[in-house]
Short mmCIF file of C-alpha atoms in Angstrom, two decimals:
data_model
loop_
_atom_site.label_atom_id
_atom_site.label_comp_id
_atom_site.label_asym_id
_atom_site.label_seq_id
_atom_site.Cartn_x
_atom_site.Cartn_y
_atom_site.Cartn_z
CA SER A 107 0.00 0.00 0.00
CA GLN A 108 1.02 3.60 -0.53
CA THR A 109 2.12 5.88 2.28
CA ILE A 110 3.19 9.49 2.39
CA HIS A 111 5.43 11.04 5.00
CA GLN A 112 6.09 14.65 5.89
CA TRP A 113 8.55 16.11 8.32
CA PRO A 114 8.90 17.87 10.50
CA ALA A 115 5.39 17.78 11.97
CA THR A 116 5.79 21.20 13.56
CA LEU A 117 8.33 23.95 13.10
CA VAL A 118 8.90 27.33 14.69
CA GLN A 119 11.32 29.54 12.81
CA PRO A 120 12.34 33.19 13.08
CA VAL A 121 11.75 35.67 10.29
CA GLY A 122 14.62 35.63 7.81
CA SER A 123 15.70 32.06 8.52
CA PRO A 124 15.77 29.33 5.82
CA LEU A 125 13.20 26.57 5.46
CA SER A 126 13.24 23.00 4.24
CA LEU A 127 10.17 20.75 4.41
CA GLU A 128 10.39 17.22 3.08
CA CYS A 129 7.79 14.87 1.66
CA THR A 130 8.36 11.27 0.61
CA VAL A 131 5.98 8.75 -0.89
CA GLU A 132 6.27 4.98 -0.68
CA GLY A 133 4.58 2.22 -2.63
CA THR A 134 4.07 3.94 -5.97
CA SER A 135 6.17 5.06 -8.91
CA ASN A 136 6.21 8.31 -10.88
CA PRO A 137 3.46 10.00 -8.90
CA ASN A 138 2.31 13.56 -9.39
CA LEU A 139 3.37 15.49 -6.28
CA TYR A 140 1.81 18.64 -4.82
CA TRP A 141 2.53 21.23 -2.13
CA TYR A 142 -0.42 23.09 -0.63
CA ARG A 143 -0.76 25.70 2.09
CA GLN A 144 -3.86 25.95 4.24
CA ALA A 145 -5.03 28.86 6.35
CA ALA A 146 -6.72 27.89 9.63
CA GLY A 147 -9.93 25.99 8.99
CA ARG A 148 -10.09 26.92 5.33
CA GLY A 149 -9.44 25.54 1.89
CA LEU A 150 -6.18 24.60 0.25
CA GLN A 151 -3.98 26.84 -1.86
CA LEU A 152 -1.86 24.98 -4.41
CA LEU A 153 1.75 26.19 -4.27
CA PHE A 154 3.69 23.80 -6.50
CA TYR A 155 3.14 20.59 -8.43
CA SER A 156 5.44 18.18 -10.17
CA VAL A 157 4.80 15.52 -12.79
CA GLY A 158 8.36 14.12 -12.72
CA ILE A 159 11.92 14.46 -11.43
CA GLY A 160 13.16 17.99 -11.87
CA GLN A 161 9.81 19.19 -13.27
CA ILE A 162 8.25 21.86 -11.05
CA SER A 163 5.36 24.18 -11.79
CA SER A 164 4.67 27.15 -9.55
CA GLU A 165 1.14 28.32 -9.02
CA VAL A 166 1.66 31.40 -6.86
CA PRO A 167 4.64 33.80 -7.00
CA GLN A 168 6.07 33.90 -3.53
CA ASN A 169 8.95 33.47 -1.20
CA LEU A 170 9.02 29.69 -1.60
CA SER A 171 10.53 27.20 -4.03
CA ALA A 172 10.20 23.47 -4.59
CA SER A 173 12.45 20.72 -5.84
CA ARG A 174 12.04 17.07 -6.75
CA PRO A 175 15.48 15.45 -6.57
CA GLN A 176 14.10 11.89 -6.65
CA ASP A 177 10.97 10.27 -8.04
CA ARG A 178 9.21 10.07 -4.69
CA GLN A 179 10.75 13.00 -2.86
CA PHE A 180 9.40 16.55 -2.89
CA ILE A 181 11.03 19.41 -0.99
CA LEU A 182 9.67 22.86 -0.16
CA SER A 183 12.24 25.52 0.59
CA SER A 184 12.76 29.16 1.38
CA LYS A 185 15.93 31.17 1.71
CA LYS A 186 14.37 33.78 4.03
CA LEU A 187 11.05 33.22 5.76
CA LEU A 188 8.43 35.93 6.12
CA LEU A 189 5.73 36.18 8.77
CA SER A 190 3.17 35.53 6.03
CA ASP A 191 4.72 32.11 5.38
CA SER A 192 3.18 30.76 8.56
CA GLY A 193 0.54 28.08 7.92
CA PHE A 194 -0.21 24.41 7.54
CA TYR A 195 1.73 22.86 4.68
CA LEU A 196 0.42 19.74 3.05
CA CYS A 197 2.05 17.41 0.54
CA ALA A 198 -0.08 15.19 -1.67
CA TRP A 199 0.42 12.56 -4.33
CA SER A 200 -1.69 11.17 -7.13
CA VAL A 201 -1.47 8.71 -9.97
CA ILE A 202 -4.92 9.38 -11.31
CA GLY A 203 -4.88 13.19 -11.29
CA TYR A 204 -8.25 13.68 -9.71
CA GLU A 205 -7.65 11.53 -6.64
CA GLN A 206 -5.02 13.04 -4.40
CA TYR A 207 -3.79 11.59 -1.13
CA PHE A 208 -2.43 13.84 1.52
CA GLY A 209 0.32 13.60 4.07
CA PRO A 210 -0.12 14.51 7.75
CA GLY A 211 1.07 18.10 7.21
CA THR A 212 3.62 20.44 8.76
CA ARG A 213 2.55 23.29 11.02
CA LEU A 214 4.95 26.20 10.40
CA THR A 215 5.00 29.21 12.68
CA VAL A 216 7.25 32.10 11.70
CA THR A 217 8.04 34.39 14.64
CA THR B 170 -11.69 33.86 -7.38
CA GLN B 171 -13.04 30.68 -5.85
CA LEU B 172 -14.29 28.43 -8.64
CA LEU B 173 -16.03 26.16 -6.17
CA GLU B 174 -18.33 27.77 -3.59
CA GLN B 175 -19.17 25.75 -0.52
CA SER B 176 -22.11 26.49 1.73
CA PRO B 177 -22.62 26.88 4.55
CA GLN B 178 -19.17 27.87 5.83
CA PHE B 179 -20.01 26.58 9.30
CA LEU B 180 -22.61 24.13 10.60
CA SER B 181 -23.26 23.17 14.20
CA ILE B 182 -25.84 20.48 14.91
CA GLN B 183 -26.87 18.03 17.62
CA GLU B 184 -26.14 14.34 17.40
CA GLY B 185 -28.87 12.52 15.48
CA GLU B 186 -29.77 15.46 13.21
CA ASN B 187 -29.31 15.48 9.45
CA LEU B 188 -27.21 17.94 7.49
CA THR B 189 -26.41 18.86 3.91
CA VAL B 190 -23.34 20.63 2.54
CA TYR B 191 -23.35 22.16 -0.90
CA CYS B 192 -20.60 22.68 -3.46
CA ASN B 193 -21.46 24.90 -6.43
CA SER B 194 -19.69 26.18 -9.51
CA SER B 195 -20.38 27.84 -12.84
CA SER B 196 -17.79 25.52 -14.38
CA VAL B 197 -18.21 21.94 -15.58
CA PHE B 198 -15.94 19.38 -13.96
CA SER B 199 -14.90 15.96 -15.16
CA SER B 200 -15.09 14.69 -11.60
CA LEU B 201 -15.56 15.94 -8.09
CA GLN B 202 -14.09 14.71 -4.85
CA TRP B 203 -15.11 15.13 -1.22
CA TYR B 204 -12.54 15.14 1.57
CA ARG B 205 -12.84 15.28 5.35
CA GLN B 206 -10.13 16.84 7.44
CA GLU B 207 -9.69 16.69 11.20
CA PRO B 208 -7.69 19.34 13.10
CA GLY B 209 -3.95 19.03 12.62
CA GLU B 210 -4.24 16.29 10.01
CA GLY B 211 -4.26 16.04 6.24
CA PRO B 212 -7.55 15.71 4.30
CA VAL B 213 -8.81 12.19 3.70
CA LEU B 214 -10.53 11.32 0.45
CA LEU B 215 -14.12 10.18 1.04
CA VAL B 216 -15.50 9.75 -2.46
CA THR B 217 -15.11 10.60 -6.14
CA VAL B 218 -18.14 11.21 -8.36
CA VAL B 219 -17.70 11.19 -12.11
CA THR B 220 -21.04 10.87 -13.88
CA GLY B 221 -23.68 13.60 -13.96
CA GLY B 222 -26.54 12.65 -11.62
CA GLU B 223 -24.43 10.05 -9.85
CA VAL B 224 -25.29 9.21 -6.26
CA LYS B 225 -22.84 7.40 -3.97
CA LYS B 226 -23.40 6.25 -0.42
CA LEU B 227 -20.80 5.72 2.24
CA LYS B 228 -22.60 4.45 5.35
CA ARG B 229 -24.58 7.49 6.58
CA LEU B 230 -23.05 9.83 3.98
CA THR B 231 -24.74 10.37 0.61
CA PHE B 232 -22.94 12.21 -2.18
CA GLN B 233 -24.61 13.51 -5.32
CA PHE B 234 -23.12 14.97 -8.47
CA GLY B 235 -25.35 17.42 -10.35
CA ASP B 236 -26.72 16.46 -13.74
CA ALA B 237 -24.67 19.18 -15.43
CA ARG B 238 -21.56 18.28 -13.39
CA LYS B 239 -21.33 21.79 -11.98
CA ASP B 240 -22.41 21.09 -8.41
CA SER B 241 -22.47 18.46 -5.72
CA SER B 242 -23.96 17.85 -2.30
CA LEU B 243 -23.06 15.84 0.75
CA HIS B 244 -25.84 14.70 3.03
CA ILE B 245 -25.22 13.14 6.42
CA THR B 246 -28.03 11.21 8.09
CA ALA B 247 -28.20 10.95 11.86
CA ALA B 248 -24.93 12.77 12.43
CA GLN B 249 -22.55 11.57 15.10
CA PRO B 250 -19.75 13.41 16.93
CA GLY B 251 -17.27 11.45 14.82
CA ASP B 252 -18.59 13.28 11.74
CA THR B 253 -17.10 16.51 13.08
CA GLY B 254 -14.52 17.98 10.72
CA LEU B 255 -13.80 20.24 7.79
CA TYR B 256 -15.45 18.98 4.62
CA LEU B 257 -13.77 20.02 1.39
CA CYS B 258 -14.99 19.56 -2.16
CA ALA B 259 -12.54 19.56 -5.05
CA GLY B 260 -13.22 19.64 -8.75
CA TYR B 261 -11.10 18.21 -11.54
CA LYS B 262 -10.95 19.16 -15.21
CA THR B 263 -9.17 16.89 -17.69
CA ASP B 264 -7.17 19.77 -19.13
CA SER B 265 -5.86 20.86 -15.74
CA TRP B 266 -2.66 18.78 -15.74
CA GLY B 267 -3.66 16.88 -12.61
CA LYS B 268 -4.61 19.91 -10.54
CA LEU B 269 -7.70 20.13 -8.35
CA GLN B 270 -9.79 23.21 -7.58
CA PHE B 271 -10.70 23.20 -3.89
CA GLY B 272 -13.62 24.86 -2.22
CA ALA B 273 -13.04 26.84 0.96
CA GLY B 274 -14.56 24.13 3.12
CA THR B 275 -17.48 23.64 5.47
CA GLN B 276 -16.72 23.23 9.15
CA VAL B 277 -19.16 20.75 10.69
CA VAL B 278 -19.47 20.38 14.46
CA VAL B 279 -21.68 17.64 15.86
CA THR B 280 -22.29 17.88 19.60
CA PRO B 281 -23.45 14.96 21.76
#
């Protein structure tokens, strides 16, 4: 069966510090991978998606970047965090595009 | 602009009552998914509806896709506290390169 992991689960970082969130998927090959951000109790904003190694599409211009160094690894990064980067970050995978499966999320607080 | 409008935004009911959540759009979707999310966790896929007019049942949950594939509803019969969560609808178009359009969510609270 397929599983998706995200770490860390929670993170508190000062403004201006770098960021690296990691997502890995097990049990499937060549998945589509997605990074979302969610405001408290609300819907999901798509940040990045990837259909293959090294292929990244950005949905929203921002302070963040994404990379896919391996087939089942997706990384979200920032060189300098802003207060507005705080939120709940979710990674998801899909094989059939319309059914996405989410990881447990990372709660990021920028202070 | 939110392509998918969910209503209501918040719903608080007593255990045993019924509830309906709506997901509406002016766009046609190839399929529509419903997710439930609990605090501090990722959304969990409940169902996918594909055919206009389709009705799917998952225990006490009934999902319907509109005939024109522009809207959907989720009905919960005899709600239980375990039904509490954020319900999200998401629409998919075949030309969207695997991307979903999410609604803003409906927060459902079921009290004992």
